[in-house]
Each structure stands twice: as C-alpha cells, then as structure tokens.
C-alpha cells in the first residue's frame, strides 16, 4: 500500500497485478526474481504464510522446489515487486521504489 501510494504521488498510475488472483507464470516469476537481483529464497515470504508448515526453511531445497511451492501457494511470493524501464525491485521497505 505504501509503495503504491508513493508511485501514485509521483504522478504515475501503475498497472497492479493481484498476484493471489492472477499469479505470474513460473518463468515470469523466475525472471522477475532474477531481474531484481534476488535469490529465489530471498523472494520467499515467510510471515503469514504456510512457509513453516511446508518445510521451506530446509536449506537443501533448491530453486526449482521453492518456485514450485510459490506457484502452488502464491501467498509465498514476497511483494510488492515494481517493474519499470529502470529495472525491477522488490520494494521492501517501500522506500526502495524511489531508487
């Protein structure tokens, strides 16, 4: 919400994708994570998700297994991702959107 407000305050009306209703394709998610300079594990959301129940803290799980989990349970995708011609960022904290 804060990130969206910051973008709108800059005079930009973004396209918002509700990832819980319309999750990205696996290839798009992997590309977005890579473009943001993150690891797949770094893009996982833990709080308020089935992260623990699914055993996703296991360091033996590879990127493919983590992406599979994110596709099955989109709530595991950390957010918000902002994609612009200047690059892709996971905007946590919100102020990252200003970079």
XYZ file of N, CA and C in Angstrom:
297
model
N 0.826 -1.198 0.000
C 0.000 0.000 0.000
C 0.864 1.253 0.000
N 1.911 1.267 0.838
C 2.779 2.442 0.873
C 3.484 2.642 -0.457
N 3.951 1.549 -1.041
C 4.650 1.640 -2.322
C 3.711 2.174 -3.390
N 2.504 1.660 -3.430
C 1.519 2.111 -4.414
C 1.233 3.598 -4.238
N 1.104 4.028 -3.005
C 0.854 5.443 -2.727
C 2.030 6.307 -3.201
N 3.249 5.839 -2.975
C 4.431 6.593 -3.400
C 4.477 6.721 -4.922
N 4.133 5.652 -5.616
C 4.123 5.680 -7.081
C 3.067 6.663 -7.572
N 1.886 6.590 -6.997
C 0.806 7.494 -7.414
C 1.140 8.944 -7.077
N 1.793 9.180 -5.942
C 2.195 10.541 -5.577
C 3.220 11.109 -6.555
N 3.919 10.234 -7.265
C 4.874 10.666 -8.286
C 4.170 10.941 -9.617
N 2.846 10.814 -9.636
C 2.077 11.107 -10.840
C 1.977 9.955 -11.819
N 2.245 8.755 -11.335
C 2.206 7.571 -12.195
C 1.064 6.674 -11.739
N 0.265 6.229 -12.681
C -0.784 5.260 -12.357
C -0.301 3.895 -12.838
N 0.119 3.046 -11.905
C 0.690 1.755 -12.294
C -0.372 0.725 -12.649
N 0.073 -0.295 -13.342
C -0.750 -1.474 -13.558
C -0.513 -2.377 -12.356
N -1.564 -2.705 -11.645
C -1.450 -3.537 -10.450
C -1.935 -4.938 -10.795
N -1.103 -5.910 -10.504
C -1.471 -7.306 -10.725
C -1.709 -7.940 -9.366
N -2.902 -8.404 -9.141
C -3.236 -9.053 -7.871
C -2.735 -10.490 -7.932
N -1.540 -10.682 -7.413
C -0.841 -11.954 -7.581
C -1.544 -13.140 -6.929
N -2.401 -12.897 -5.947
C -3.135 -14.020 -5.348
C -4.229 -14.516 -6.284
N -4.807 -13.597 -7.063
C -5.846 -13.969 -8.021
C -5.249 -14.373 -9.360
N -4.174 -13.710 -9.748
C -3.535 -13.944 -11.040
C -2.026 -14.068 -10.832
N -1.572 -15.207 -10.330
C -0.128 -15.351 -10.107
C 0.635 -15.347 -11.431
N 1.878 -14.881 -11.384
C 2.666 -14.890 -12.622
C 2.985 -16.318 -13.052
N 3.273 -16.479 -14.325
C 3.744 -17.778 -14.810
C 5.083 -18.066 -14.139
N 5.394 -19.326 -13.991
C 6.636 -19.729 -13.324
C 7.852 -19.045 -13.956
N 7.915 -19.038 -15.288
C 9.048 -18.428 -15.987
C 9.112 -16.930 -15.715
N 7.955 -16.280 -15.676
C 7.914 -14.845 -15.403
C 8.354 -14.552 -13.975
N 7.920 -15.373 -13.041
C 8.315 -15.188 -11.650
C 9.823 -15.348 -11.500
N 10.375 -16.393 -12.098
C 11.824 -16.622 -12.022
C 12.581 -15.450 -12.642
N 12.095 -14.950 -13.776
C 12.752 -13.823 -14.442
C 12.663 -12.553 -13.601
N 11.515 -12.325 -12.973
C 11.316 -11.150 -12.138
C 12.259 -11.187 -10.931
N 12.380 -12.350 -10.318
C 13.270 -12.515 -9.168
C 14.714 -12.247 -9.587
N 15.121 -12.816 -10.706
C 16.488 -12.620 -11.201
C 16.738 -11.152 -11.550
N 15.768 -10.519 -12.214
C 15.919 -9.116 -12.609
C 16.051 -8.200 -11.395
N 15.450 -8.603 -10.284
C 15.539 -7.818 -9.052
C 16.847 -8.084 -8.308
N 17.640 -9.025 -8.825
C 18.910 -9.345 -8.184
C 18.763 -10.167 -6.923
N 17.665 -10.909 -6.842
C 17.386 -11.722 -5.659
C 17.628 -13.192 -5.941
N 17.762 -13.951 -4.875
C 17.701 -15.402 -4.982
C 16.235 -15.779 -4.850
N 15.898 -16.980 -5.256
C 14.512 -17.438 -5.091
C 14.171 -17.447 -3.602
N 15.088 -17.924 -2.781
C 14.845 -17.947 -1.336
C 14.624 -16.531 -0.800
N 15.340 -15.559 -1.359
C 15.204 -14.173 -0.933
C 13.869 -13.558 -1.309
N 13.168 -14.170 -2.248
C 11.861 -13.674 -2.683
C 10.713 -14.395 -1.987
N 11.040 -15.304 -1.072
C 10.004 -16.035 -0.336
C 9.469 -15.196 0.809
N 8.190 -15.198 0.962
C 7.542 -14.533 2.093
C 7.315 -15.584 3.170
N 7.720 -15.285 4.388
C 7.576 -16.236 5.485
C 6.389 -15.911 6.384
N 6.294 -14.671 6.817
C 5.274 -14.270 7.781
C 3.874 -14.375 7.173
N 2.964 -15.012 7.909
C 1.580 -15.110 7.460
C 1.370 -16.054 6.295
N 2.284 -17.000 6.122
C 2.205 -17.944 5.008
C 2.419 -19.364 5.525
N 2.233 -20.363 4.666
C 2.497 -21.751 5.073
C 3.985 -22.129 4.977
N 4.882 -21.155 5.031
C 6.321 -21.375 4.902
C 6.805 -22.488 5.834
N 6.525 -22.352 7.115
C 6.990 -23.344 8.100
C 6.338 -24.698 7.874
N 5.019 -24.699 7.689
C 4.296 -25.966 7.511
C 4.797 -26.738 6.296
N 5.247 -26.011 5.285
C 5.726 -26.654 4.061
C 7.214 -27.016 4.136
N 7.841 -26.682 5.255
C 9.252 -27.027 5.430
C 10.188 -26.253 4.522
N 9.809 -25.036 4.155
C 10.588 -24.279 3.178
C 11.865 -23.669 3.749
N 12.043 -23.767 5.049
C 13.287 -23.311 5.651
C 14.424 -24.298 5.455
N 14.109 -25.474 4.935
C 15.112 -26.519 4.706
C 16.135 -26.015 3.680
N 17.407 -25.873 4.085
C 18.421 -25.353 3.157
C 18.732 -26.294 1.993
N 18.273 -27.539 2.069
C 18.514 -28.489 0.982
C 17.572 -28.289 -0.202
N 16.515 -27.497 -0.016
C 15.575 -27.255 -1.119
C 16.226 -26.345 -2.158
N 16.146 -26.747 -3.417
C 16.741 -25.942 -4.482
C 15.727 -24.930 -5.021
N 16.202 -24.086 -5.937
C 15.339 -23.047 -6.505
C 14.095 -23.620 -7.161
N 14.237 -24.742 -7.847
C 13.085 -25.349 -8.527
C 12.010 -25.730 -7.518
N 12.411 -26.321 -6.401
C 11.445 -26.720 -5.369
C 10.783 -25.493 -4.748
N 11.560 -24.440 -4.534
C 10.996 -23.224 -3.948
C 10.038 -22.542 -4.922
N 10.392 -22.507 -6.201
C 9.480 -21.947 -7.207
C 8.201 -22.776 -7.298
N 8.333 -24.096 -7.221
C 7.144 -24.963 -7.224
C 6.215 -24.581 -6.079
N 6.790 -24.377 -4.894
C 5.990 -24.008 -3.723
C 5.311 -22.659 -3.940
N 6.025 -21.709 -4.514
C 5.459 -20.383 -4.762
C 4.326 -20.444 -5.783
N 4.432 -21.342 -6.732
C 3.369 -21.486 -7.720
C 2.135 -22.152 -7.103
N 2.356 -23.113 -6.205
C 1.229 -23.774 -5.532
C 0.545 -22.843 -4.538
N 1.350 -22.027 -3.847
C 0.844 -21.126 -2.802
C 1.366 -19.713 -3.084
N 0.693 -18.956 -3.942
C 1.197 -17.630 -4.312
C 1.414 -16.680 -3.128
N 0.776 -16.940 -2.005
C 0.983 -16.101 -0.818
C 2.451 -16.121 -0.393
N 3.202 -17.122 -0.857
C 4.629 -17.228 -0.535
C 5.491 -16.245 -1.332
N 4.921 -15.608 -2.348
C 5.672 -14.644 -3.153
C 5.737 -13.332 -2.378
N 6.956 -12.917 -2.034
C 7.100 -11.646 -1.335
C 6.692 -10.529 -2.278
N 6.249 -9.435 -1.745
C 5.752 -8.348 -2.554
C 5.920 -7.041 -1.815
N 5.794 -5.930 -2.475
C 5.451 -5.748 -3.884
C 6.691 -5.697 -4.778
N 6.571 -6.284 -5.945
C 7.576 -6.124 -6.986
C 7.124 -4.950 -7.842
N 8.058 -4.092 -8.183
C 7.773 -2.975 -9.079
C 8.698 -3.129 -10.278
N 8.105 -3.114 -11.462
C 8.857 -3.277 -12.705
C 8.691 -2.005 -13.527
N 9.817 -1.372 -13.853
C 9.816 -0.156 -14.666
C 10.910 -0.282 -15.721
N 10.959 0.657 -16.659
C 12.072 0.637 -17.620
C 13.440 0.774 -16.938
N 13.457 1.289 -15.718
C 14.716 1.453 -14.983
C 15.157 0.177 -14.281
N 14.261 -0.788 -14.180
C 14.623 -2.040 -13.531
C 13.489 -2.631 -12.723
N 13.812 -3.713 -12.039
C 12.848 -4.443 -11.215
C 13.342 -4.432 -9.781
N 12.444 -4.159 -8.854
C 12.803 -4.136 -7.442
C 11.709 -4.798 -6.613
N 12.148 -5.512 -5.582
C 11.234 -5.933 -4.527
C 11.238 -4.768 -3.552
N 10.138 -4.076 -3.436
C 10.086 -2.825 -2.676
C 9.743 -3.055 -1.214
N 10.655 -3.695 -0.540
C 10.600 -3.894 0.905
C 11.902 -3.399 1.465
N 11.948 -2.331 2.186
C 10.847 -1.441 2.557
C 10.362 -0.614 1.359
N 9.250 0.038 1.561
C 8.590 0.780 0.481
C 9.503 1.788 -0.196
N 10.412 2.379 0.553
C 11.269 3.431 0.016
C 12.183 2.946 -1.113
N 12.353 1.646 -1.250
C 13.171 1.095 -2.334
C 12.616 1.531 -3.690
N 11.320 1.795 -3.759
C 10.700 2.198 -5.028
C 11.291 3.513 -5.540
N 11.885 4.298 -4.680
C 12.448 5.587 -5.075
C 13.810 5.453 -5.752
N 14.403 4.267 -5.697
C 15.731 4.063 -6.295
C 15.685 4.097 -7.811
